[in-house]
Amino acid sequence: MNDLTINLDVHSSVPLYEQIYKYIKKEIQSGGLPFGERLPSTRKLAKYLQVSRTTVDMAYEQLVSEGYIEAKPYKGYFICELEGLYHLEPESAPEKPEKAAVSETYRYDFSPNGVDLNSFPQNAWRKLSKGILLEENRLLFQLGDPQGEYELRGTIAQYLHQARGVEAAPEQIIIGAGNDFLLLLLCSMFGTGQRIAMESPTYKKAYDLFRNLSNEVRIVEMDESGMRIDQLADTDAQIAYVMPSHQYPLGTVMPVKRRMQLLEWAGTAPGRYIIEDDYDSEFRYKGKPIPALQGYDRHDRVIYIGTFSKSIAPAIRVSYMVLPKQLMELYRRRGRTISCTVSRVDQMLIAAFLNEGYYERHLNKMRAVYKGRHDVLLEELRAFRRVCRISGENAGVHILLTFTNGMKEAEAVSRAAERGVKVYGLSWYFVGEAKLPAEETVILGYANLQEEEIRDAAACLKEAWLEAV
């Protein structure tokens, strides 16, 4: 058949493979591609659309998995018969006012939560998935250990010891679908009414979760070293939630002295614990990585939480928690009644990804990718130094710009939006009764933007922020 005429939008937030998948699916459902029709080969379609072959492979594989097309060995891909195929007709969405629709359209999005999905290790993932499913281990489709597969927990324990200095046995590790689930599990274990200290600004999902589960949150101010221990000591908090390796969203790296003070606070009274959220410690651009707080803990008071969402992809939904030994009995009484929320197949896939060296290679690749974008962004922002101050650039995948020329945060966000660029105000991350910052700051995340897109977006911001001065 002829090549498919698909108009791809490279500036869209929808991945290219998903655009291809949706187009073909719609054509099949409408009858534009009839039963038995042969699709172009992945190589031919990729060349015609000027995209990578992997992009077309992903679109075809999704269509195969949903039963819209089938792959015939040595022949190619063919349209399946739709009779009896289940699909949902999308409901017509209410029309938005024209102004609202325009305000939500951005050419470039500096999201601090983004990751580079174009670098996802698709080939390795596919190979490992096939290998695991071909083993004919039917036990993988039964409920496993509530803590997670022992093989994965053992692999994570070894990785954390080597990469982060975390001391943990597999028996102390719990696998869960995202950090939010693990925090829910902790709240279930401790019960309601806990007094939890948090910094402001902070990770708002954790703040909302703690409050929604009837805990009392105590807001503690920050300085250049992180959570202020003097203020923490003045509260009645039993638990302190911190991100010492790269505070979100300020990007502060807690120095060793402050870490020791925090551990001393936890060790001076019974029942005190620290939740260490180590969400993106893999990405650091200056100096040697500081070992995790848990590695310094001699009082068995640190609850360590990490995730693969930033280093691999958010949809993986695999996180892990290391409980202090003294909390294991509490977990056995209150936590093991909750089944593991990650499928055993996915757990074995992650274990193989780590054990066979794919994760290490992927991390090294992503460090180089993000370092390149980090450097491009900082170079483009040199011209901005006369109107703003840059911070948080030594780790993670976002930086902060604090305006020194009198421009307000809301004005900066609005001016950027007028030129099709979305940036994020720091004030949104302040919680509780904490005072809003006296300084006007915006956040720029660069993980989901290509280097050329960063240059183009920076040019738009120059028009918005420099030429307006």
XYZ file of C-alpha atoms in Angstrom:
469
model
C 0.000 0.000 0.000
C 0.995 3.668 -0.222
C 2.739 5.486 2.651
C 0.465 6.811 5.342
C 0.010 10.579 5.188
C 0.363 11.512 8.841
C 0.878 15.130 9.853
C 3.149 14.908 12.876
C 3.447 17.849 15.273
C 6.988 17.855 16.630
C 6.098 20.641 19.075
C 3.177 18.760 20.604
C 3.368 17.376 24.130
C 1.977 14.114 22.671
C 4.891 11.757 21.799
C 5.420 11.076 18.091
C 4.775 7.340 18.438
C 1.426 8.102 20.087
C 0.464 10.462 17.258
C 1.190 7.692 14.727
C -0.696 5.114 16.819
C -3.765 7.346 17.207
C -3.874 8.179 13.501
C -3.764 4.535 12.369
C -6.239 3.464 15.045
C -8.697 6.159 13.968
C -8.319 5.181 10.307
C -8.993 1.528 11.138
C -12.074 2.356 13.229
C -13.483 4.652 10.515
C -12.863 2.149 7.730
C -10.169 4.195 6.054
C -7.836 1.210 6.457
C -9.882 -1.896 5.607
C -9.493 -5.430 6.927
C -6.531 -7.246 5.414
C -4.752 -4.104 4.220
C -0.974 -4.288 4.547
C 0.718 -1.442 6.398
C 4.059 0.018 5.307
C 7.089 -1.607 6.917
C 8.432 0.158 9.998
C 11.611 1.064 8.126
C 9.722 2.515 5.147
C 7.235 4.487 7.280
C 10.011 5.830 9.516
C 11.919 7.059 6.469
C 8.794 8.606 4.951
C 7.828 10.404 8.201
C 11.467 11.281 8.992
C 11.338 9.756 12.466
C 13.324 6.982 14.112
C 12.356 3.406 13.375
C 11.936 2.858 17.130
C 9.151 5.469 17.117
C 7.212 3.531 14.458
C 7.961 0.219 16.222
C 6.368 1.536 19.425
C 3.237 2.676 17.547
C 2.861 -0.661 15.734
C 3.442 -2.664 18.913
C 0.709 -0.744 20.693
C -1.696 -1.442 17.822
C -0.744 -5.139 17.874
C -1.313 -5.339 21.631
C -4.793 -3.824 21.232
C -5.730 -6.162 18.366
C -5.997 -3.570 15.611
C -3.168 -5.023 13.514
C -1.285 -8.295 13.402
C 2.296 -9.128 12.514
C 2.763 -11.968 10.031
C 6.310 -13.397 9.934
C 8.250 -12.418 6.800
C 5.192 -10.619 5.414
C 4.610 -7.545 7.535
C 1.769 -5.882 9.448
C -1.884 -6.282 8.414
C -5.179 -4.735 9.526
C -7.262 -7.044 11.718
C -10.994 -7.595 11.393
C -12.828 -5.259 13.765
C -15.900 -7.430 14.322
C -16.056 -8.289 17.996
C -13.184 -5.926 18.839
C -14.019 -3.873 21.895
C -13.367 -0.151 21.805
C -14.795 2.890 23.517
C -16.298 5.735 21.563
C -14.895 8.978 22.997
C -17.522 11.292 24.404
C -17.624 14.756 22.933
C -15.923 17.066 25.367
C -17.550 20.409 26.186
C -16.026 23.233 24.226
C -13.692 25.502 26.136
C -13.872 29.241 25.769
C -11.465 30.415 23.105
C -9.432 32.433 25.596
C -8.921 29.464 27.915
C -7.877 27.234 25.038
C -5.276 29.743 23.884
C -3.892 30.233 27.395
C -3.139 26.512 27.689
C -1.191 26.310 24.409
C 2.586 26.426 24.811
C 5.356 25.842 22.322
C 7.820 25.039 25.077
C 7.154 23.718 28.573
C 9.901 24.043 31.201
C 8.179 21.492 33.434
C 10.256 20.626 36.533
C 8.603 17.171 36.522
C 9.609 16.202 33.005
C 11.854 13.355 31.860
C 13.340 12.559 28.448
C 11.079 9.794 27.113
C 12.861 9.813 23.753
C 15.843 8.190 25.477
C 13.804 5.382 27.020
C 15.732 2.083 26.528
C 13.040 0.576 24.321
C 15.092 -2.229 22.790
C 16.490 -3.445 26.105
C 13.046 -3.232 27.719
C 11.474 -5.254 24.914
C 14.209 -7.892 25.027
C 13.975 -8.356 28.797
C 10.167 -8.405 28.716
C 10.126 -11.179 26.119
C 12.710 -13.173 28.069
C 10.726 -13.010 31.297
C 7.401 -13.900 29.660
C 8.934 -16.814 27.749
C 10.108 -18.484 30.950
C 6.637 -19.964 31.504
C 6.765 -19.170 35.201
C 3.047 -19.174 36.011
C 3.812 -18.172 39.594
C 4.568 -14.673 38.322
C 0.839 -14.200 37.754
C -0.049 -14.965 41.367
C 0.176 -12.565 44.295
C 3.710 -12.446 45.626
C 5.346 -11.213 48.819
C 3.689 -7.992 50.082
C 7.179 -6.490 50.390
C 7.984 -7.270 46.760
C 10.049 -9.911 44.994
C 13.106 -10.924 47.015
C 15.321 -10.869 43.928
C 14.452 -7.244 43.221
C 14.871 -6.252 46.860
C 18.284 -7.891 46.944
C 19.332 -6.112 43.752
C 18.148 -2.751 45.077
C 19.973 -3.304 48.373
C 23.221 -3.912 46.491
C 22.682 -0.902 44.226
C 21.877 1.442 47.116
C 24.953 0.341 49.044
C 27.261 0.953 46.093
C 25.677 4.124 44.713
C 24.224 5.872 47.772
C 25.976 4.376 50.809
C 22.682 3.017 52.154
C 22.956 0.163 54.664
C 20.019 -2.181 54.132
C 19.206 -5.871 53.957
C 16.591 -7.105 51.449
C 14.330 -7.861 54.434
C 14.133 -4.107 55.203
C 13.070 -3.084 51.685
C 9.471 -2.645 50.515
C 8.496 -2.208 46.861
C 5.565 0.025 45.907
C 3.958 1.775 42.937
C 5.403 5.246 43.430
C 6.557 7.285 46.400
C 3.005 8.388 47.140
C 1.950 4.799 47.816
C 4.903 4.252 50.138
C 4.001 7.374 52.104
C 0.428 6.082 52.327
C 1.789 2.794 53.656
C 3.849 4.624 56.266
C 0.823 6.612 57.396
C -1.119 3.372 57.683
C 1.621 1.923 59.855
C 2.013 4.925 62.164
C -1.690 5.719 62.359
C -3.396 9.110 62.185
C -2.511 12.159 64.231
C 1.252 12.066 63.631
C 3.084 15.391 63.883
C 5.210 15.739 60.765
C 7.707 18.542 60.122
C 8.121 19.728 56.520
C 10.080 22.473 54.819
C 8.402 25.234 52.852
C 8.517 25.311 49.870
C 8.235 21.553 49.483
C 6.825 18.614 47.517
C 3.134 19.484 47.692
C 1.855 15.976 46.987
C 3.488 14.746 50.189
C 2.128 17.725 52.123
C -1.429 17.162 50.883
C -1.187 13.427 51.499
C -0.084 13.849 55.113
C -2.855 16.352 55.822
C -5.555 14.353 54.036
C -4.717 11.377 56.254
C -5.372 13.439 59.397
C -1.768 14.131 60.321
C -0.613 17.472 61.730
C 2.021 19.191 59.611
C 4.513 21.552 61.246
C 6.137 24.002 58.827
C 9.853 24.636 59.366
C 11.737 27.380 57.543
C 14.820 26.747 55.426
C 18.177 28.473 55.075
C 21.015 27.881 52.616
C 21.700 24.468 54.238
C 18.139 23.158 54.280
C 15.690 22.608 57.125
C 16.544 24.752 60.158
C 17.210 22.398 63.056
C 16.715 25.133 65.676
C 13.156 25.652 64.459
C 12.586 21.904 64.155
C 13.618 21.466 67.806
C 11.042 24.080 68.837
C 8.205 22.031 67.335
C 6.540 18.939 68.785
C 7.149 17.001 65.551
C 7.773 13.252 65.741
C 8.731 12.872 62.078
C 10.759 15.120 59.759
C 10.258 14.825 55.990
C 13.319 16.030 54.062
C 15.012 15.787 50.654
C 18.671 16.290 51.654
C 20.337 15.279 48.370
C 18.360 17.755 46.245
C 15.555 19.639 47.976
C 12.453 20.080 45.850
C 11.933 22.663 44.516
C 14.826 24.853 45.738
C 17.577 22.411 44.757
C 19.407 22.820 48.085
C 21.960 20.103 48.889
C 22.104 19.601 52.662
C 25.743 19.676 53.844
C 27.155 17.002 56.128
C 27.111 19.234 59.238
C 23.377 19.902 58.901
C 22.764 16.198 58.284
C 24.519 15.340 61.531
C 22.375 17.900 63.373
C 19.230 16.392 61.891
C 20.270 12.879 62.920
C 21.071 14.151 66.406
C 17.549 15.611 66.664
C 16.062 12.232 65.728
C 18.243 10.338 68.192
C 17.585 12.500 71.263
C 13.992 11.375 71.862
C 12.219 8.027 71.450
C 9.800 7.625 68.570
C 11.381 10.245 66.315
C 12.026 9.403 62.664
C 13.294 11.059 59.493
C 11.756 10.349 56.079
C 14.515 10.807 53.505
C 13.031 11.273 50.032
C 15.920 10.650 47.607
C 13.917 11.183 44.427
C 16.599 12.232 41.899
C 20.046 11.812 43.459
C 21.360 10.154 40.271
C 21.795 13.504 38.519
C 24.553 15.730 39.859
C 26.807 18.085 37.874
C 29.257 19.561 40.350
C 31.347 17.854 43.030
C 31.065 14.317 44.302
C 27.665 12.951 45.327
C 27.020 13.156 49.054
C 26.024 9.729 50.445
C 22.438 9.319 51.558
C 21.491 10.506 55.038
C 20.559 6.922 55.893
C 24.201 5.860 55.548
C 25.183 8.153 58.430
C 22.352 6.959 60.695
C 23.594 5.221 63.860
C 20.308 5.431 65.773
C 18.197 3.461 63.239
C 15.844 6.410 62.694
C 15.960 7.105 58.929
C 13.224 5.850 56.579
C 14.747 5.983 53.093
C 12.564 6.302 49.965
C 13.790 6.178 46.359
C 12.268 5.734 42.916
C 12.992 4.791 39.307
C 10.514 7.405 38.011
C 13.134 10.072 37.324
C 15.945 7.796 36.187
C 13.882 5.530 33.857
C 10.313 6.811 33.307
C 7.365 7.977 35.474
C 5.056 5.280 34.074
C 7.318 2.533 35.457
C 5.788 3.290 38.875
C 8.394 1.367 40.861
C 9.652 2.894 44.095
C 11.288 1.392 47.153
C 11.461 2.104 50.867
C 14.112 1.036 53.373
C 12.664 0.740 56.862
C 14.788 0.955 60.015
C 15.125 -2.449 61.659
C 13.196 -1.276 64.686
C 10.147 -0.548 62.488
C 10.011 -3.995 60.899
C 7.838 -5.424 63.651
C 5.371 -2.547 63.195
C 5.345 -3.255 59.455
C 4.665 -6.964 60.047
C 1.672 -6.079 62.221
C 0.172 -3.255 60.163
C 1.798 -3.157 56.739
C 1.934 -6.704 55.420
C -1.831 -6.828 55.112
C -1.450 -4.564 52.044
C -0.385 -6.442 48.903
C 2.463 -5.190 46.769
C 1.117 -2.719 44.200
C 3.683 -3.560 41.487
C 3.111 -6.627 39.316
C 5.613 -9.448 39.749
C 6.396 -9.357 36.031
C 7.391 -5.685 36.257
C 9.443 -6.366 39.365
C 11.411 -9.128 37.656
C 11.866 -6.856 34.646
C 13.395 -4.105 36.802
C 15.605 -6.674 38.553
C 16.925 -7.932 35.216
C 17.390 -4.362 33.998
C 19.669 -3.694 36.973
C 21.415 -7.059 37.143
C 22.361 -7.207 33.469
C 23.937 -3.751 33.436
C 21.273 -1.964 31.390
C 20.423 0.451 34.209
C 24.029 1.527 34.684
C 24.433 2.163 30.960
C 21.108 4.002 30.811
C 22.059 6.195 33.778
C 25.396 7.084 32.238
C 23.633 8.002 29.000
C 20.991 10.126 30.756
C 23.597 11.923 32.871
C 25.336 12.937 29.651
C 22.042 13.946 27.988
C 20.869 16.042 30.930
C 24.332 17.520 31.462
C 24.285 18.693 27.827
C 20.883 20.348 28.253
C 21.928 21.765 31.622
C 24.997 23.382 30.056
C 23.064 24.730 27.059
C 20.450 26.306 29.329
C 23.061 27.935 31.572
C 24.901 29.265 28.524
C 21.680 30.726 27.116
C 20.878 32.309 30.480
C 24.151 34.219 30.713
C 22.454 37.212 29.155
C 19.800 37.125 31.895
C 22.265 37.722 34.747
C 21.657 41.454 34.643
C 18.032 40.913 35.653
C 18.077 37.686 37.672
C 20.132 35.304 39.830
C 20.526 31.593 39.014
C 20.449 28.882 41.686
C 19.892 25.131 42.073
C 22.048 24.353 39.041
C 24.370 21.775 40.630
C 21.985 18.800 40.627
C 18.636 17.517 39.388
C 16.920 18.566 36.158
C 15.654 22.063 36.953
C 17.052 25.449 37.935
C 15.649 28.569 39.564
C 15.750 32.177 38.348
C 15.270 34.895 40.958
C 14.539 38.331 39.500
C 16.615 41.215 40.816
C 15.161 43.960 38.626
C 11.801 44.333 40.326
C 9.856 42.034 38.010
C 7.185 40.083 39.876
C 6.829 36.313 39.589
C 3.317 36.506 38.169
C 4.439 39.063 35.579
C 7.377 36.873 34.535
C 5.117 33.825 34.137
C 2.555 35.844 32.179
C 5.127 37.444 29.848
C 6.621 34.021 29.103
C 3.164 32.549 28.393
C 2.425 35.330 25.889
C 5.398 34.051 23.883
C 4.392 30.416 24.108
C 6.715 29.390 26.940
C 5.486 27.852 30.169
C 7.515 28.503 33.312
C 6.524 27.798 36.898
C 6.308 30.177 39.836
C 8.045 29.166 43.054
C 5.268 30.574 45.249
C 2.981 27.643 44.303
C 5.213 25.288 46.307
C 4.865 27.163 49.599
C 2.559 25.406 52.037
C 0.764 25.926 55.316
C 1.174 29.239 57.064
C 4.679 29.784 55.744
C 5.388 33.286 54.530
C 5.616 33.716 50.793
C 9.120 34.522 49.590
C 10.219 38.126 49.474
C 12.078 37.315 46.251
C 10.389 36.691 42.913
C 11.451 33.296 41.494
C 10.499 31.000 38.618
C 11.485 27.384 37.950
C 12.839 26.064 34.643
C 12.943 22.289 34.127
C 14.859 21.098 31.077
C 14.592 17.284 31.021
C 11.831 17.091 28.412
C 13.300 19.689 26.021
C 15.889 19.046 23.323
C 18.951 21.305 23.224
C 17.680 23.179 20.172
C 14.295 23.644 21.841
C 16.050 25.085 24.894
C 17.840 27.620 22.675
C 14.580 28.590 20.949
C 12.705 28.845 24.243
C 15.492 30.966 25.775
C 15.231 33.325 22.795
C 11.515 33.707 23.537
C 12.274 34.417 27.193
C 14.774 37.085 26.175
C 11.972 38.840 24.324
C 9.698 38.433 27.320
C 12.056 39.439 30.113
C 14.964 41.402 28.671
C 13.497 43.455 25.865
C 10.632 44.428 28.143
C 13.049 45.977 30.659
